[in-house]
Amino acid sequence: MNLLLSENVPLRTTQDLGDFAEKTPLPQRFGDLTQTPFKLIRLSAAKFLAADHPMEITGAFINKAATLDYNIYTESDEDGHTWQVVEFGTPIPETDEASAVGRGRRNPKTGALIENPADIMEFVLKLCGRSETFGRLRAEAAGAGVVLAGSITEIKSIRVTLDDVAYSAGAIWTPLDARLYPVIDPLPPFTVLTKMNTENVVADLDITDTADILHLSYAYSDALNKPLKFIELTASPQLYGGLVQEIILPWISSPRVAEAVGRRWLHRLAGDRRTVTLSSGETSLRPGSWTELRAHPEWGIPGTDPKIMVLAVDLNADSSSVQITGEAVLSTPLVKLTAHSVALPPVLGSGVTLKVGAGIATFTLEDDQQPPQPIKGARATLDGGPAVTSNAAGEVAFPVVVSNPPKAHVLRFVAPGKAPIQMEVLL
Amino acid sequence: MKLVVYLKPSPITFTRPIDGGKYPLLDSVTTLRVAARAGQQSGLGVGESPSINVVLNNIDKRAATLLGNPLRLRAELYNTDNSLFWAGFISHLSNSSGASTLTIES
């Protein structure tokens, strides 16, 4: 099976399990999904599929409410496929939704979670009968602590599936190589480009992909169909009039990774970035190579010699040079974490969402009606401090000190006519 | 420059006429653009998969006869110094009386 990158990832479907009523792809899950509920696929009234492979299940939910009335086990077929089953103690009505949390695929040799972006991408390619490896990305991601968590639930092309993973990691890739990019301080080795091996150097400045503020949503839950967490990063100085860019990185689940990747993205978006084109006799250069243009007379911008990441190469077999397009970020702003918010796990019956900004944590309390209604008049405390009463929008606000990684705080509230609720909140 | 096509049961190598060899039918190779992909970040490359067209001389239908139906077979293009120039899978073959043009896609 030699699948092209433009062809679809061959996920199995429910039809492979003998259910011909509805053709639903069987998901592949990766990383720590203990905080981001995923949908279970119905196999019968009480039996649901979690993933098309064995995985650890740490919790299960019916209509977002936690339940302990379930068993987990794996099933296999004669072709060697094994899948993870969650079976509830009682039949689940067709109108109800079942979801779960847990940890995804593990390396069959080491038993470690597959969560390095290079490992996930290589796994996808292997699933497609291909054998590319991304050693440099694996090493860079491990060094930077970039781990991902997510699910492949849709049948999409191989390249789009890999794009999704690489994008969340802050990485670029070709079939030949993958690297973390953008990066704030590129490390050697650099291929040195001088007037002896390089000519036709042009640096362009373009409005595409510029912003001063980054709104990054992450921790995507496919059960809730939305990202559960958010951070705002702000650049200083602001070169582009305070322009905001919104991005969703669905494969990130950790606040630490979200901030680190977000900082790298914003350095690129908010920095003085030039698109550089040139011709070089260094014909071995490929996308993902770092170069340094050293004392080149055609470089028309004052300042230090630029470090250029090669993004595209035009190769002609009969030519002794290659045409290169790359990027150089000449100066980067200071980037600060200015806000973050967390949608709390949907296990409490009442919905509570949280936004933090300018040193104020604002909780919105909603009941479990459909659609949810704000809870007015609830008495809330944070860490045992003074009680605050929720307003007509269901909001209560407390002054807080934002930290990353977030620290645990205790929110207690009593809604009129309901039992008191206490929850741990990460701020 | 040479092109190796992994036909079954054994691969065959096409070379340029000037280089000799058993199958000196390699005529020309188009420019190949390899661009990094970066998901949805618009300023970074999001486009088609890299592919390259290789033209073989098809006089007397020789290339077409040798190739048959080579779809999905691996093909590797080597520089004159034997370093790998590009590798991928054959996704398209166009035969005319004078030329057989292979598209090699990653």
PDB file of N, CA, C and O in Angstrom, chain A residues 23 30 32 37 63 68 99 111 129 135 138 146 170 215 224 289 293 331 383 391 418 421 427:
ATOM      1  N   LYS A  23     -21.471   4.547   8.728  1.00  0.00           N
ATOM      2  CA  LYS A  23     -20.037   4.391   8.521  1.00  0.00           C
ATOM      3  C   LYS A  23     -19.299   5.489   9.286  1.00  0.00           C
ATOM      4  O   LYS A  23     -19.203   6.623   8.820  1.00  0.00           O
ATOM      5  N   PHE A  30      -4.040   9.812  20.804  1.00  0.00           N
ATOM      6  CA  PHE A  30      -2.643   9.970  21.207  1.00  0.00           C
ATOM      7  C   PHE A  30      -2.541  10.896  22.419  1.00  0.00           C
ATOM      8  O   PHE A  30      -3.310  11.846  22.555  1.00  0.00           O
ATOM      9  N   ASP A  32      -2.017  12.466  26.392  1.00  0.00           N
ATOM     10  CA  ASP A  32      -2.782  12.542  27.635  1.00  0.00           C
ATOM     11  C   ASP A  32      -4.106  13.249  27.375  1.00  0.00           C
ATOM     12  O   ASP A  32      -4.167  14.473  27.256  1.00  0.00           O
ATOM     13  N   PRO A  37     -12.438  15.455  27.192  1.00  0.00           N
ATOM     14  CA  PRO A  37     -13.328  14.323  26.879  1.00  0.00           C
ATOM     15  C   PRO A  37     -13.482  14.098  25.372  1.00  0.00           C
ATOM     16  O   PRO A  37     -13.530  15.040  24.589  1.00  0.00           O
ATOM     17  N   ASN A  63     -23.960  12.068  28.873  1.00  0.00           N
ATOM     18  CA  ASN A  63     -24.429  13.456  28.777  1.00  0.00           C
ATOM     19  C   ASN A  63     -23.627  14.382  29.694  1.00  0.00           C
ATOM     20  O   ASN A  63     -24.178  15.191  30.433  1.00  0.00           O
ATOM     21  N   LEU A  68     -19.638   5.906  37.237  1.00  0.00           N
ATOM     22  CA  LEU A  68     -18.691   4.829  37.561  1.00  0.00           C
ATOM     23  C   LEU A  68     -19.222   3.483  37.105  1.00  0.00           C
ATOM     24  O   LEU A  68     -18.559   2.455  37.285  1.00  0.00           O
ATOM     25  N   SER A  99     -19.181   9.773  26.520  1.00  0.00           N
ATOM     26  CA  SER A  99     -17.825  10.243  26.265  1.00  0.00           C
ATOM     27  C   SER A  99     -16.905   9.675  27.343  1.00  0.00           C
ATOM     28  O   SER A  99     -17.363   9.078  28.322  1.00  0.00           O
ATOM     29  N   GLY A 111       6.419   1.217  25.850  1.00  0.00           N
ATOM     30  CA  GLY A 111       5.244   1.419  26.690  1.00  0.00           C
ATOM     31  C   GLY A 111       4.955   2.877  26.963  1.00  0.00           C
ATOM     32  O   GLY A 111       3.969   3.208  27.637  1.00  0.00           O
ATOM     33  N   GLY A 129       1.362   3.036   5.214  1.00  0.00           N
ATOM     34  CA  GLY A 129       2.306   2.223   4.454  1.00  0.00           C
ATOM     35  C   GLY A 129       3.559   2.970   4.063  1.00  0.00           C
ATOM     36  O   GLY A 129       4.288   2.549   3.162  1.00  0.00           O
ATOM     37  N   GLY A 135      13.629  12.633  12.628  1.00  0.00           N
ATOM     38  CA  GLY A 135      14.519  12.599  13.785  1.00  0.00           C
ATOM     39  C   GLY A 135      14.816  13.975  14.359  1.00  0.00           C
ATOM     40  O   GLY A 135      14.907  14.144  15.581  1.00  0.00           O
ATOM     41  N   ARG A 138      11.887  15.184  16.332  1.00  0.00           N
ATOM     42  CA  ARG A 138      11.750  14.431  17.585  1.00  0.00           C
ATOM     43  C   ARG A 138      12.709  14.992  18.634  1.00  0.00           C
ATOM     44  O   ARG A 138      12.328  15.239  19.784  1.00  0.00           O
ATOM     45  N   VAL A 146       7.832  19.756  24.009  1.00  0.00           N
ATOM     46  CA  VAL A 146       6.576  19.826  23.260  1.00  0.00           C
ATOM     47  C   VAL A 146       5.958  18.433  23.192  1.00  0.00           C
ATOM     48  O   VAL A 146       6.501  17.539  22.538  1.00  0.00           O
ATOM     49  N   GLY A 170       3.866  23.754  16.398  1.00  0.00           N
ATOM     50  CA  GLY A 170       4.706  24.844  15.935  1.00  0.00           C
ATOM     51  C   GLY A 170       5.853  24.286  15.127  1.00  0.00           C
ATOM     52  O   GLY A 170       7.020  24.553  15.409  1.00  0.00           O
ATOM     53  N   HIS A 215      -4.445  35.210  20.320  1.00  0.00           N
ATOM     54  CA  HIS A 215      -5.435  34.470  21.111  1.00  0.00           C
ATOM     55  C   HIS A 215      -5.324  33.008  20.713  1.00  0.00           C
ATOM     56  O   HIS A 215      -5.644  32.651  19.584  1.00  0.00           O
ATOM     57  N   LEU A 224     -17.117  17.721  23.321  1.00  0.00           N
ATOM     58  CA  LEU A 224     -17.796  19.009  23.481  1.00  0.00           C
ATOM     59  C   LEU A 224     -17.685  19.856  22.220  1.00  0.00           C
ATOM     60  O   LEU A 224     -18.313  20.915  22.120  1.00  0.00           O
ATOM     61  N   SER A 289      16.224  23.751   6.586  1.00  0.00           N
ATOM     62  CA  SER A 289      17.645  24.047   6.822  1.00  0.00           C
ATOM     63  C   SER A 289      17.781  25.478   7.329  1.00  0.00           C
ATOM     64  O   SER A 289      17.177  26.397   6.786  1.00  0.00           O
ATOM     65  N   LEU A 293      23.227  34.271   6.146  1.00  0.00           N
ATOM     66  CA  LEU A 293      23.733  35.071   5.027  1.00  0.00           C
ATOM     67  C   LEU A 293      24.826  35.978   5.591  1.00  0.00           C
ATOM     68  O   LEU A 293      24.538  36.912   6.345  1.00  0.00           O
ATOM     69  N   SER A 331      14.067  41.129  14.135  1.00  0.00           N
ATOM     70  CA  SER A 331      13.967  41.552  15.537  1.00  0.00           C
ATOM     71  C   SER A 331      12.662  41.023  16.095  1.00  0.00           C
ATOM     72  O   SER A 331      11.677  40.884  15.362  1.00  0.00           O
ATOM     73  N   ASP A 383     -10.924  30.386  47.560  1.00  0.00           N
ATOM     74  CA  ASP A 383      -9.920  30.106  48.602  1.00  0.00           C
ATOM     75  C   ASP A 383     -10.393  30.585  49.977  1.00  0.00           C
ATOM     76  O   ASP A 383      -9.586  31.072  50.790  1.00  0.00           O
ATOM     77  N   ASN A 391     -24.204  37.981  39.564  1.00  0.00           N
ATOM     78  CA  ASN A 391     -25.131  38.975  39.004  1.00  0.00           C
ATOM     79  C   ASN A 391     -26.116  38.300  38.046  1.00  0.00           C
ATOM     80  O   ASN A 391     -26.152  37.054  37.940  1.00  0.00           O
ATOM     81  N   LYS A 418     -30.069  24.873  45.718  1.00  0.00           N
ATOM     82  CA  LYS A 418     -29.242  23.747  45.273  1.00  0.00           C
ATOM     83  C   LYS A 418     -28.177  23.444  46.313  1.00  0.00           C
ATOM     84  O   LYS A 418     -27.854  24.274  47.164  1.00  0.00           O
ATOM     85  N   ILE A 421     -21.550  23.536  45.944  1.00  0.00           N
ATOM     86  CA  ILE A 421     -20.603  22.904  45.021  1.00  0.00           C
ATOM     87  C   ILE A 421     -19.223  23.457  45.306  1.00  0.00           C
ATOM     88  O   ILE A 421     -19.043  24.660  45.539  1.00  0.00           O
ATOM     89  N   LEU A 427      -5.496  28.492  38.132  1.00  0.00           N
ATOM     90  CA  LEU A 427      -5.356  29.883  37.670  1.00  0.00           C
ATOM     91  C   LEU A 427      -3.878  30.238  37.560  1.00  0.00           C
ATOM     92  O   LEU A 427      -3.090  29.861  38.406  1.00  0.00           O
TER      93      LEU A 427
END
